[in-house]
XYZ file of C-alpha atoms in Angstrom:
762
model
C 9.338 65.385 25.604
C 9.646 61.973 23.896
C 11.345 63.701 20.961
C 13.878 65.254 23.351
C 14.483 61.822 24.881
C 15.076 60.283 21.458
C 17.513 63.066 20.611
C 19.425 62.504 23.851
C 19.539 58.766 23.213
C 20.913 59.412 19.705
C 23.585 61.692 21.184
C 24.545 59.032 23.731
C 24.655 56.395 20.984
C 26.792 58.615 18.757
C 29.139 59.288 21.668
C 29.499 55.563 22.265
C 30.191 54.882 18.569
C 32.663 57.751 18.429
C 34.434 56.452 21.504
C 34.614 53.006 19.884
C 36.129 54.365 16.671
C 38.610 56.502 18.600
C 39.766 53.557 20.647
C 39.907 50.826 18.000
C 43.619 50.029 17.792
C 45.921 47.047 18.402
C 46.491 47.526 22.154
C 44.637 44.589 23.753
C 42.934 44.187 27.093
C 43.976 41.541 29.591
C 41.689 38.506 29.547
C 40.319 36.346 32.334
C 42.158 33.083 32.859
C 40.839 30.227 30.758
C 41.360 27.632 33.496
C 38.282 26.527 35.412
C 37.303 28.660 38.376
C 37.670 27.269 41.875
C 35.038 27.754 44.565
C 35.305 27.070 48.280
C 32.005 28.004 49.937
C 30.058 24.936 48.749
C 32.280 22.505 50.718
C 34.575 24.768 52.827
C 37.433 23.371 50.690
C 38.455 24.420 47.195
C 36.747 22.611 44.317
C 36.466 23.255 40.576
C 33.048 24.719 39.780
C 32.101 21.643 37.742
C 32.726 19.368 40.749
C 30.943 21.441 43.409
C 28.039 19.694 45.201
C 25.578 22.500 44.572
C 24.375 25.095 42.100
C 27.185 27.650 42.098
C 28.274 30.796 40.266
C 31.454 32.849 40.255
C 31.633 36.488 39.142
C 35.222 37.454 38.358
C 36.984 40.784 38.568
C 37.125 41.017 34.795
C 33.343 40.682 34.557
C 32.855 43.285 37.295
C 35.035 45.844 35.490
C 33.137 45.431 32.231
C 29.832 46.552 33.773
C 28.638 49.758 35.426
C 28.702 48.471 39.016
C 27.817 51.031 41.683
C 27.404 48.676 44.683
C 28.382 45.114 45.560
C 24.835 43.748 45.333
C 24.738 44.992 41.698
C 27.475 42.470 40.934
C 24.940 39.657 41.383
C 22.060 41.197 39.399
C 22.695 38.957 36.383
C 23.340 35.736 38.326
C 20.752 32.929 37.947
C 18.486 32.420 40.954
C 19.459 35.754 42.547
C 16.850 38.463 43.206
C 18.446 41.857 43.837
C 15.762 44.123 45.250
C 16.408 47.847 44.879
C 13.392 50.118 44.666
C 15.071 53.431 43.853
C 18.705 52.814 43.066
C 21.497 53.856 45.390
C 19.192 55.811 47.719
C 17.393 52.628 48.780
C 18.265 51.874 52.403
C 16.327 48.575 52.203
C 18.307 46.922 49.393
C 18.940 43.203 49.743
C 19.378 40.000 47.798
C 17.621 36.648 48.117
C 18.266 33.288 46.494
C 16.054 30.542 45.111
C 12.602 31.825 45.890
C 13.254 32.839 49.494
C 10.827 35.524 50.717
C 13.041 38.551 50.318
C 13.865 40.310 53.560
C 17.637 39.969 53.491
C 17.945 37.632 56.484
C 17.565 34.347 54.582
C 20.791 34.776 52.616
C 24.169 34.665 54.335
C 26.629 37.257 53.035
C 30.295 36.880 53.929
C 33.409 38.963 53.384
C 36.414 36.671 52.920
C 34.535 33.924 54.763
C 33.273 36.029 57.714
C 29.564 36.922 58.144
C 28.454 40.516 57.414
C 24.735 40.199 58.330
C 24.032 42.736 61.076
C 22.789 41.898 64.549
C 19.441 43.739 64.391
C 17.596 42.500 61.286
C 20.457 40.421 59.764
C 20.363 42.635 56.701
C 23.540 43.911 55.034
C 24.656 47.477 54.369
C 26.056 47.211 50.852
C 27.314 50.778 50.970
C 30.057 49.554 53.294
C 31.670 47.546 50.499
C 33.570 49.022 47.551
C 33.229 47.003 44.308
C 36.694 48.254 43.300
C 38.172 46.253 46.208
C 36.511 42.996 45.125
C 38.455 40.246 43.378
C 35.533 37.869 42.881
C 32.158 36.879 44.293
C 31.151 33.268 44.923
C 27.492 32.209 45.113
C 26.087 28.845 46.164
C 22.329 28.319 46.018
C 20.285 26.049 48.253
C 20.222 25.293 52.007
C 23.673 25.385 53.576
C 22.900 25.483 57.298
C 24.798 22.171 57.535
C 27.997 24.186 57.082
C 27.059 27.772 57.974
C 24.083 27.671 60.360
C 21.200 30.134 60.336
C 20.538 32.660 57.544
C 21.834 30.227 54.893
C 18.455 28.795 53.831
C 18.517 30.311 50.355
C 22.262 30.072 49.976
C 25.557 31.802 50.686
C 27.391 34.688 49.012
C 31.100 35.172 49.668
C 32.753 38.442 48.620
C 36.503 37.964 48.224
C 38.669 41.066 48.362
C 41.684 41.545 46.159
C 45.341 41.926 47.142
C 47.996 43.543 44.949
C 50.735 41.470 43.360
C 52.967 44.530 42.867
C 53.033 48.229 43.711
C 49.963 49.949 42.277
C 48.087 53.229 42.322
C 44.497 53.699 41.150
C 42.357 56.796 40.684
C 38.785 56.840 39.373
C 36.523 59.821 38.924
C 33.129 59.899 37.275
C 29.925 61.844 36.790
C 26.487 60.952 35.484
C 22.874 62.012 35.690
C 19.403 61.172 34.441
C 18.498 61.392 30.780
C 15.522 63.561 31.764
C 16.123 65.709 34.817
C 14.292 64.370 37.852
C 13.562 60.944 36.312
C 16.555 59.085 37.835
C 19.345 59.887 40.324
C 20.680 63.273 39.262
C 24.277 64.483 39.506
C 25.768 61.160 40.536
C 29.460 61.570 41.446
C 31.984 58.870 42.264
C 35.620 59.044 43.372
C 37.895 56.146 44.212
C 41.528 56.252 45.265
C 43.714 53.297 46.219
C 47.329 52.422 46.886
C 48.623 48.884 47.081
C 51.977 47.223 47.435
C 53.598 43.820 47.592
C 56.340 44.078 50.201
C 58.840 41.321 49.671
C 57.359 37.879 49.127
C 55.232 37.791 52.265
C 53.144 40.941 52.747
C 50.475 42.565 50.532
C 48.521 45.702 51.471
C 45.702 47.590 49.769
C 44.408 50.899 51.121
C 41.335 52.341 49.413
C 38.894 55.228 49.775
C 35.595 55.587 47.911
C 33.045 58.413 47.885
C 29.823 58.610 45.911
C 26.805 60.879 46.071
C 23.703 61.881 44.155
C 21.146 64.661 44.424
C 18.584 61.941 43.784
C 15.099 62.438 42.390
C 11.508 62.464 43.640
C 10.712 58.866 44.502
C 7.904 58.892 47.057
C 4.376 60.081 46.307
C 2.228 61.467 49.097
C -1.456 60.612 49.368
C -4.392 61.621 51.543
C -7.514 59.868 52.761
C -9.489 63.065 52.187
C -12.101 62.707 49.469
C -13.183 66.350 49.308
C -11.118 69.544 49.213
C -11.767 73.259 49.692
C -13.544 75.009 46.794
C -11.131 76.091 44.069
C -8.466 73.525 45.008
C -6.852 71.843 41.998
C -3.967 69.451 41.346
C -5.263 66.305 43.040
C -4.281 63.209 41.047
C -6.843 60.443 41.397
C -5.165 57.083 40.874
C -6.030 53.427 41.397
C -4.459 51.600 44.326
C -2.660 48.295 43.897
C -5.767 46.484 45.146
C -8.260 48.304 42.920
C -9.341 51.058 45.268
C -8.817 54.796 44.878
C -5.897 56.883 46.109
C -5.547 60.638 45.911
C -2.007 61.835 45.255
C -1.315 65.334 46.506
C 2.468 65.646 46.150
C 5.797 63.974 46.837
C 8.336 63.956 49.637
C 10.946 65.888 47.662
C 14.155 64.833 45.935
C 15.710 61.860 47.716
C 19.456 62.556 47.918
C 22.155 60.195 49.170
C 25.895 59.872 49.809
C 28.282 57.337 51.244
C 31.992 56.886 51.738
C 34.206 53.970 52.665
C 37.810 53.640 53.742
C 39.303 50.179 53.903
C 42.570 48.371 54.505
C 43.066 44.835 53.212
C 46.166 42.895 54.128
C 47.646 39.495 53.409
C 50.632 37.877 55.076
C 52.308 34.543 54.333
C 54.720 33.972 57.255
C 55.680 30.545 55.919
C 55.062 28.512 52.826
C 52.135 26.736 54.494
C 50.468 29.532 56.489
C 48.620 32.721 55.603
C 46.792 35.566 57.332
C 44.096 37.809 55.818
C 42.921 40.984 57.591
C 40.216 43.483 56.625
C 39.378 46.739 58.369
C 36.808 49.146 56.956
C 34.749 52.094 58.086
C 31.837 53.395 56.055
C 29.165 56.067 56.382
C 25.943 56.467 54.457
C 23.136 59.029 54.646
C 19.931 59.656 52.733
C 17.943 62.887 52.822
C 14.950 64.678 51.329
C 14.823 68.266 50.223
C 11.673 70.403 50.403
C 8.500 68.394 49.677
C 6.489 69.222 46.580
C 2.741 69.780 46.654
C 0.573 69.348 43.566
C -2.303 71.261 45.186
C -3.116 74.811 44.172
C -5.748 77.172 45.515
C -8.003 79.359 43.411
C -5.181 81.927 43.098
C -2.679 79.298 41.900
C -0.614 79.347 45.098
C 0.730 76.026 46.424
C -1.283 74.418 49.222
C 0.336 72.310 51.959
C -2.302 72.609 54.667
C -5.707 73.978 55.601
C -8.070 73.718 58.575
C -11.239 71.655 58.573
C -14.261 73.567 57.312
C -17.900 73.216 56.437
C -18.486 71.761 52.992
C -20.632 74.176 50.933
C -21.789 71.293 48.702
C -22.339 68.318 51.047
C -22.162 65.433 51.515
C -19.989 65.144 53.462
C -20.865 68.046 55.681
C -17.232 68.753 56.634
C -14.034 69.038 54.634
C -11.320 67.380 56.785
C -8.162 69.302 57.610
C -4.920 68.716 55.719
C -1.648 68.957 57.642
C 1.840 69.628 56.312
C 2.969 66.392 57.967
C 1.253 64.529 55.111
C 4.136 65.571 52.819
C 7.101 64.942 55.108
C 9.741 62.213 55.294
C 12.772 62.287 57.578
C 16.450 61.646 56.912
C 18.530 58.676 58.016
C 21.917 57.048 57.871
C 24.195 54.184 58.789
C 27.735 53.800 59.990
C 29.456 50.466 59.685
C 32.765 49.285 61.090
C 33.927 45.877 59.929
C 36.890 44.001 61.355
C 37.644 40.471 60.246
C 40.584 38.175 59.886
C 41.412 34.664 58.759
C 44.363 32.453 59.660
C 45.170 29.315 57.683
C 47.881 26.725 58.113
C 48.788 23.279 56.895
C 50.328 20.415 58.840
C 51.075 17.667 56.395
C 47.793 16.820 54.705
C 45.672 18.598 57.335
C 44.483 22.185 56.876
C 43.306 24.510 59.645
C 41.305 27.703 59.197
C 40.310 30.195 61.906
C 38.059 33.198 61.164
C 37.125 36.059 63.491
C 34.826 38.995 62.799
C 33.070 42.016 64.243
C 30.367 44.085 62.517
C 29.575 47.269 64.456
C 26.663 49.102 62.835
C 24.850 52.045 64.421
C 21.964 53.209 62.212
C 19.565 56.110 62.694
C 16.552 57.732 61.087
C 14.077 60.523 61.815
C 10.284 60.248 61.629
C 8.317 63.527 61.608
C 5.230 63.438 63.812
C 4.112 60.244 65.621
C 4.060 62.089 68.960
C 1.458 64.772 69.712
C 1.973 68.243 68.291
C 1.789 70.293 65.126
C 4.294 69.249 62.459
C 5.300 71.562 59.616
C 7.991 71.724 56.952
C 10.100 73.897 59.250
C 9.758 71.989 62.502
C 7.555 70.357 65.084
C 7.865 67.105 67.044
C 9.166 63.814 65.730
C 11.134 60.714 66.647
C 14.852 60.039 66.443
C 15.518 56.296 66.162
C 18.957 54.835 66.783
C 19.652 51.117 66.337
C 23.220 50.287 67.370
C 24.019 46.640 66.767
C 27.120 44.509 67.125
C 27.765 41.060 65.789
C 30.750 39.010 66.936
C 31.580 35.793 65.102
C 34.222 33.095 65.155
C 34.661 29.933 63.135
C 37.242 27.146 63.375
C 37.567 24.278 60.929
C 40.017 21.485 60.217
C 40.088 19.515 56.959
C 42.031 16.268 56.764
C 41.966 13.090 54.653
C 41.089 9.709 56.117
C 42.335 6.771 54.124
C 42.490 7.363 50.420
C 38.834 8.154 49.724
C 37.547 10.370 52.551
C 38.075 14.044 53.299
C 36.671 15.206 56.625
C 35.857 18.818 57.487
C 35.096 19.373 61.171
C 34.770 22.432 63.317
C 32.764 24.760 65.495
C 31.337 28.263 65.398
C 30.114 30.956 67.771
C 28.095 34.074 67.022
C 26.741 36.789 69.292
C 24.364 39.630 68.360
C 23.647 42.581 70.658
C 21.157 45.375 70.007
C 19.976 48.288 72.136
C 17.630 50.311 69.896
C 16.075 53.510 71.249
C 13.535 56.078 70.040
C 13.781 59.600 71.421
C 11.257 62.405 71.180
C 12.465 65.366 69.128
C 11.057 68.804 69.839
C 12.125 69.723 66.303
C 12.267 66.930 63.733
C 14.602 69.085 61.614
C 17.204 69.057 64.398
C 18.496 65.718 65.676
C 20.117 67.589 68.552
C 16.683 68.392 70.026
C 16.294 64.936 71.624
C 14.375 64.903 74.902
C 12.583 61.980 76.545
C 12.870 58.301 75.748
C 9.914 57.123 73.653
C 10.597 53.404 73.187
C 13.319 50.745 73.347
C 14.064 47.353 71.826
C 16.904 45.519 73.490
C 18.131 41.968 73.226
C 20.947 39.533 72.669
C 21.186 36.374 70.561
C 23.934 33.782 70.896
C 24.595 30.698 68.792
C 27.041 27.863 69.404
C 27.552 25.168 66.799
C 29.487 22.035 65.843
C 29.657 20.717 62.291
C 31.089 17.727 60.440
C 31.199 16.871 56.739
C 32.605 13.778 55.045
C 33.544 13.888 51.373
C 33.541 10.291 50.141
C 34.969 9.219 46.808
C 32.735 6.225 46.066
C 34.144 5.772 42.550
C 36.589 7.788 40.497
C 33.656 9.681 39.003
C 31.186 9.547 41.923
C 31.590 11.633 45.098
C 29.196 11.774 48.020
C 28.998 14.505 50.653
C 27.366 13.760 54.004
C 27.338 16.234 56.845
C 25.421 17.926 59.630
C 25.615 20.897 61.936
C 24.038 21.255 65.369
C 23.254 24.805 66.510
C 22.293 25.857 70.014
C 20.480 29.200 69.853
C 19.712 31.345 72.891
C 18.108 34.764 73.304
C 18.421 36.808 76.483
C 18.185 40.302 78.025
C 15.092 40.995 75.937
C 13.276 44.219 76.719
C 10.617 46.323 75.018
C 9.279 49.687 76.181
C 6.800 52.154 74.693
C 5.989 55.323 76.605
C 2.473 55.756 75.212
C 1.215 52.401 76.461
C 2.944 52.891 78.945
C 4.673 49.626 79.789
C 8.052 47.996 80.039
C 8.356 44.306 79.269
C 11.336 42.248 80.372
C 11.319 38.912 78.614
C 12.713 35.627 79.919
C 15.430 33.685 78.158
C 14.435 31.502 75.245
C 16.514 28.755 73.672
C 16.260 26.140 70.961
C 18.573 23.675 69.274
C 18.532 22.699 65.630
C 20.149 19.862 63.695
C 20.763 20.660 60.013
C 21.798 17.575 58.005
C 22.691 17.511 54.329
C 23.651 14.916 51.731
C 24.830 15.481 48.161
C 25.993 13.330 45.277
C 28.155 14.441 42.346
C 28.406 12.108 39.343
C 30.587 12.727 36.280
C 29.593 10.086 33.705
C 31.754 11.881 31.126
C 34.504 14.470 31.341
C 32.181 17.172 30.023
C 29.112 16.149 32.046
C 28.269 16.616 35.724
C 25.082 15.443 37.426
C 24.468 16.581 41.004
C 21.695 16.198 43.523
C 21.341 17.188 47.166
C 18.939 17.150 50.080
C 19.216 19.224 53.220
C 17.628 21.113 56.075
C 18.171 24.723 57.075
C 16.888 27.096 59.736
C 16.687 30.784 60.551
C 16.428 32.000 64.153
C 14.301 35.111 64.787
C 16.102 38.437 64.827
C 16.238 40.875 67.727
C 13.945 43.127 65.660
C 11.330 40.375 65.322
C 11.588 39.324 68.964
C 11.606 42.641 70.807
C 10.814 45.621 68.566
C 7.690 47.441 69.761
C 6.976 50.332 67.453
C 4.506 53.024 66.565
C 5.330 54.145 63.049
C 2.529 56.688 62.863
C -0.451 57.869 64.872
C -2.481 54.866 63.707
C 0.109 52.129 63.026
C 1.405 49.920 65.833
C 3.617 46.829 65.924
C 4.158 44.441 68.817
C 7.089 42.082 69.457
C 6.806 38.351 70.019
C 9.483 36.908 72.328
C 8.008 33.415 71.881
C 9.001 33.133 68.217
C 10.827 29.944 67.311
C 13.257 29.417 64.410
C 11.757 28.827 61.000
C 12.950 25.708 59.188
C 13.409 24.664 55.573
C 13.734 21.260 53.936
C 14.972 21.330 50.367
C 16.247 19.122 47.581
C 17.550 19.786 44.089
C 18.738 18.020 40.956
C 21.063 19.600 38.426
C 23.141 18.854 35.358
C 26.064 20.686 33.787
C 27.174 19.994 30.217
C 30.158 21.381 28.346
C 29.867 21.566 24.558
C 33.382 21.713 23.254
C 35.657 24.235 24.923
C 33.448 27.293 24.520
C 29.910 26.459 25.706
C 28.647 25.556 29.176
C 25.001 24.661 29.810
C 23.518 24.254 33.294
C 20.053 23.306 34.490
C 18.717 22.715 38.002
C 15.350 21.917 39.574
C 14.780 22.732 43.259
C 12.022 22.331 45.826
C 11.679 24.120 49.182
C 9.360 23.278 52.073
C 9.049 25.886 54.839
C 7.767 25.375 58.351
C 7.130 27.976 61.073
C 7.956 30.823 58.703
C 8.239 34.093 60.616
C 5.455 36.299 59.389
C 3.863 39.664 60.206
C 0.209 39.134 61.170
C -2.280 42.028 61.052
C -5.109 41.944 63.589
C -8.031 44.185 64.496
C -7.249 46.116 67.685
C -9.500 45.520 70.676
C -9.787 48.800 72.603
C -8.431 48.263 76.098
C -7.835 44.594 75.421
C -4.087 44.779 74.877
C -3.296 48.227 76.194
C -2.896 49.849 72.786
C -2.387 53.586 72.547
C -5.409 55.668 71.635
C -6.097 56.114 67.935
C -4.466 52.877 66.743
C -6.305 51.365 63.791
C -3.570 49.131 62.342
C -1.974 46.545 64.607
C 0.515 43.832 63.621
C 2.487 41.198 65.490
C 5.173 38.739 64.430
C 4.189 35.081 64.450
C 5.233 31.679 63.120
C 3.008 31.097 60.114
C 2.634 27.382 59.471
C 3.728 25.759 56.219
C 4.675 26.924 52.734
C 6.349 25.431 49.712
C 8.216 26.570 46.668
C 9.759 24.948 43.655
C 11.381 26.133 40.501
C 14.193 25.710 38.047
C 17.241 27.526 36.722
C 18.597 27.384 33.172
C 21.923 28.870 32.134
C 24.023 28.988 28.968
C 27.435 30.632 28.619
C 29.363 30.826 25.334
C 32.963 31.999 24.952
C 33.788 31.704 21.245
C 37.086 33.500 21.872
C 38.998 35.232 24.637
C 37.510 38.509 23.440
C 33.850 37.497 23.488
C 31.542 36.194 26.219
C 27.813 35.641 25.673
C 25.418 34.456 28.360
C 21.779 34.001 29.222
C 19.900 32.498 32.165
C 16.325 32.012 33.294
C 14.823 31.353 36.744
C 11.271 30.268 37.526
C 9.769 30.347 41.046
C 6.418 28.856 42.062
C 5.585 29.414 45.751
C 2.489 28.719 47.818
C 1.362 29.227 51.409
C -0.111 25.896 52.581
C -1.079 26.498 56.214
C -1.422 29.840 57.971
C -3.847 30.214 60.848
C -2.668 33.817 61.232
C -4.050 34.705 57.789
C -6.352 32.054 56.254
C -6.779 34.199 53.129
C -3.107 33.603 52.301
C -3.507 29.819 51.967
C -3.086 28.801 48.333
C -1.503 32.160 47.458
C 2.060 32.953 46.409
C 4.591 34.072 49.016
C 5.322 37.767 49.179
C 8.394 39.428 47.640
C 9.318 36.466 45.442
C 9.489 37.153 41.668
C 7.815 34.429 39.630
C 10.337 34.752 36.777
C 13.767 36.258 36.172
C 15.650 36.405 32.889
C 19.098 37.771 32.043
C 20.943 38.064 28.752
C 24.148 39.786 27.803
C 27.390 39.982 25.905
C 30.904 41.235 26.605
C 33.356 42.080 23.830
C 36.992 43.187 23.652
C 38.649 44.518 20.505
C 41.996 46.242 20.754
C 41.701 49.219 23.050
C 37.952 48.948 23.065
C 35.583 46.860 25.231
C 31.852 46.889 25.689
C 29.100 45.051 27.531
C 25.373 44.994 26.828
C 23.030 43.323 29.330
C 19.305 42.841 29.753
C 17.637 42.067 33.081
C 13.969 41.027 33.486
C 12.219 40.566 36.850
C 8.628 39.336 36.890
C 5.655 39.975 39.132
C 6.015 39.920 42.906
C 3.212 40.112 45.458
C 3.351 42.328 48.546
C 0.069 41.239 50.174
C -0.311 37.723 51.532
C -3.707 37.442 49.830
C -2.131 38.436 46.468
C -4.648 41.267 46.124
C -2.193 43.854 44.776
C -2.926 43.146 41.120
C -2.929 46.664 39.675
C 0.301 47.631 37.897
C 2.043 50.931 37.215
C 0.624 52.807 40.194
C 2.372 54.105 43.336
C 2.894 51.201 45.711
C 2.934 48.501 43.034
C 5.845 46.187 42.273
C 5.816 45.969 38.489
C 7.534 43.496 36.193
C 10.382 45.239 34.411
C 13.051 44.758 31.771
C 16.193 46.914 31.912
C 18.725 47.246 29.112
C 22.147 48.515 30.236
C 25.426 49.060 28.397
C 28.990 50.185 28.970
C 31.681 51.185 26.485
C 35.299 51.549 27.644
C 38.486 52.609 25.895
C 42.069 52.388 27.045
C 43.576 55.640 25.737
C 47.046 54.872 27.152
C 48.543 51.961 29.040
C 47.651 53.737 32.298
C 44.425 55.570 31.507
C 40.987 54.560 30.265
C 37.638 56.248 29.817
C 34.161 54.768 29.789
C 30.553 55.687 29.101
C 27.672 53.744 30.648
C 23.921 53.905 30.210
C 21.328 52.303 32.515
C 17.704 51.647 31.591
C 18.451 52.649 28.001
C 14.852 51.974 26.958
C 13.690 54.424 29.657
C 11.160 52.017 31.104
C 8.679 53.621 33.531
C 7.701 51.378 36.423
C 7.155 51.328 40.167
C 8.913 49.268 42.775
C 6.764 50.615 45.598
C 8.331 54.004 44.859
C 9.119 55.438 41.433
C 11.964 53.401 39.936
C 14.859 55.131 38.133
C 14.452 56.036 34.479
C 17.256 56.273 31.916
C 20.614 57.629 33.100
C 24.229 57.849 31.942
C 27.624 57.836 33.635
C 31.119 58.656 32.371
C 34.347 57.785 34.148
C 38.087 58.290 33.914
C 40.335 55.594 35.375
C 44.089 55.842 35.920
C 46.076 52.786 37.019
C 49.829 52.922 37.603
C-alpha cells in the first residue's frame, strides 16, 4: 500500500513538473500592488497596516488565488494567531475560527461581510458554506479585544470579508475535480463549479452575479464503539483501542461515508450616486447538506457474515454471566443541513471633512439535523424512531457611525448599534428516522430572543507627528426575553423571565513610529460576550443517557487584555512583526457535568450524563506572535509565522479539577511557512501548516494521541501549480496533505488528496 502511495505521489509530482515546463513562457501574471495595504476594521476608518493600533493582517485576492481555497475560513489558515478548526474537511458542520487563544467555539470571534455581522442568532457560529471565496476581494483580520468598537463576540478579534466588484465587463467559469490519493482516506470525488458575470455600467454602478456548487462523496470519518466487553462465540473483527484518557474502547464499525454538498448564489452591487457617496448591497442564498451512506460493521460471525445486531444471551464462558445485546442503532448517524439567506447593505457619504456610514443586515438561517433513536423504539438501518431538529434563527443588525476631525489633531468616531437575535428551535419525533416527512409530536423546544443596544465613541489623538493615541469606549445594554424550554419526557415547560445586563468596554492604544521603518504599538481593553440563546434555553436529550439543561441566569463573560507589539521593515522587501498578549477571563461560560440525583431535578429515566451551562470563574492566557514576510521581487513572496498560547483555568467551582489546567480547544502552538512564485505563465505556492496539542477535557486528561476521539498535533504540506495556457484560460493542479499524515481531530482527519481545475476568464 505504501509503495502504491509513493507511486501516486511520484505521478502527481511528475504531472506538476510537466505542467510547469509546458507553461514556462514569457506571458506574465498580474502582481499585487506594491503600495501598503489599508485596513479599516481596527479603527473604523482607513489606516495603513503599519499605523493600525492593533495586530492586523490582510489576505489579498492575489494570495487567495494562488492557494487551493475551498471555503472562506481556509483563507485564514496561514494567518498568525488564527486557529481554523476543521475536523474532517468540507463535511464538518462545526467548522469555526478563533483568535489569540480564545476557547474555540466560534462565538468569541466576530465575522463580518463588508462590515455587517454574519454570526447567527442561535450559537453565534458562522456557516462558511454560505460564502464563495471566488467572490472575495480581501480579508482583514484584527486580533485582540475590540468590544469597544464592535460589542459582544469580538473578544478574540474581528474578521471582515470584503467582496469584490468588477471594474469592467467580465465572465468567469471554473470547473474542477479531485479525490483522495488512496480511496476512502480523504474526501472522494470532490467536484466544484463556479460561474459569474459582472459588469461596470457607466461610472456609477457595478454588479457581480455568481453561482457556486461543490460536492464530495466524502469518506468514513466516524468510528462506532460499544460498551460491551464480551461478544457471542465466534464473533471477530472487534478492534480494541485505547481511549484518549487511557481507558479501553472497542471499535465495531463506522457510520459510513460522510458525503456533503453546498451551493450558493449571490449578487453584489456597488453604486456611487455622487462623488462623495456610495452604496454597497449583498444578497446571497446558500444551501448545505451532509449525509451518511450505509454504515460499515467490522464484526463477523463464525460464518463470516457481517453482524450489526444480536439479542442478549447467556455467556457460555462467564464471567460475566450474560452477553449484552447489540443494536443496529450503535452504527447510525443522521443527516443534516443548513440554509442561509444573507441581506446586507452599507451607505456612506461625506459632508466636508465628516464621513457617515450606515450598515444594515439580516442573517436568516434555518438549520436541521436528524438523530436516530433517543425516543423509545427499535432503531435499524432501514427505519425506526428518531428526532428531527430544526433551529431557525434570525439576526437583525444595524450600525451608524460618523467620523469627523476636531481641531487639527483629533479624529472622533461616534455612533450607535442595534442587534436582535430570535430563535425558535424545535425537536419533533420521527416515526421513521430515514424519512423527515414522518414528523409527529413535539419532543422539545428552545425559544428566546436577545437584543443589544449600544453607543460608542473613539478619539484618535495625534500627540506628536510620530505618536498617536486612541481612546474609546462602548456601552452595551443586553436584554434577553421570551425564553422558553420544553422537553416532553420530563415533562415540563419552563417560561423564563426577562434578564438584562449592561457592559462598558473601554480601550486605549498607543502607536509610536520612532523611525519610518519602525512601529511600536501597545493597547489595553475590555471585551464581553453575552450568552447565546442556545446556552440560555436549550434543553436537550442527545441520547438515551445524555441530558443537557439550560441556564437562563447566565451572565455575560468578560475579558481584560493588553498587548505590546513591534513592526520593523528591513529595506523594501522584508517585514518583521512580533507581539506579546495577555488575556484575563471572568465568568467564562462553561459546560458543567454533574451526577444526576434521581427525582431531584425531574430528569428522565435512564439518564447517566447530565450537564448544565454555568459561569466558570476566572482564567488567563498569554502568548506571542512572530511573523516574517520577504518579497525579494514581484514574482516571489516568502513568509513564516509562529504563535504560542499558554492558558490556565484559575478559579472554577463548577469543576475544581480544571484549576491549573489549560483551557479546552486552544492549541498551544501554531506554525506556518510558505512561498509563492510566479514565472512567466507559471505560478506555484507551497505551504506548511502546524497546529499543536489541544485539550478537550477540562482536567486535561485526554493525553493519548492517534486514537478515535483525540485531537492530535499535525503538520500539513500543501501545494498548488497553475499555468495560464492562453490569456483567458488557465489550469491548475493542487495537492493537500502531500505527506499523507494520519491523525485524528476527534474524527479521522483527511489524508492526501489532489484537485485539478480549469478556469476561464473573459
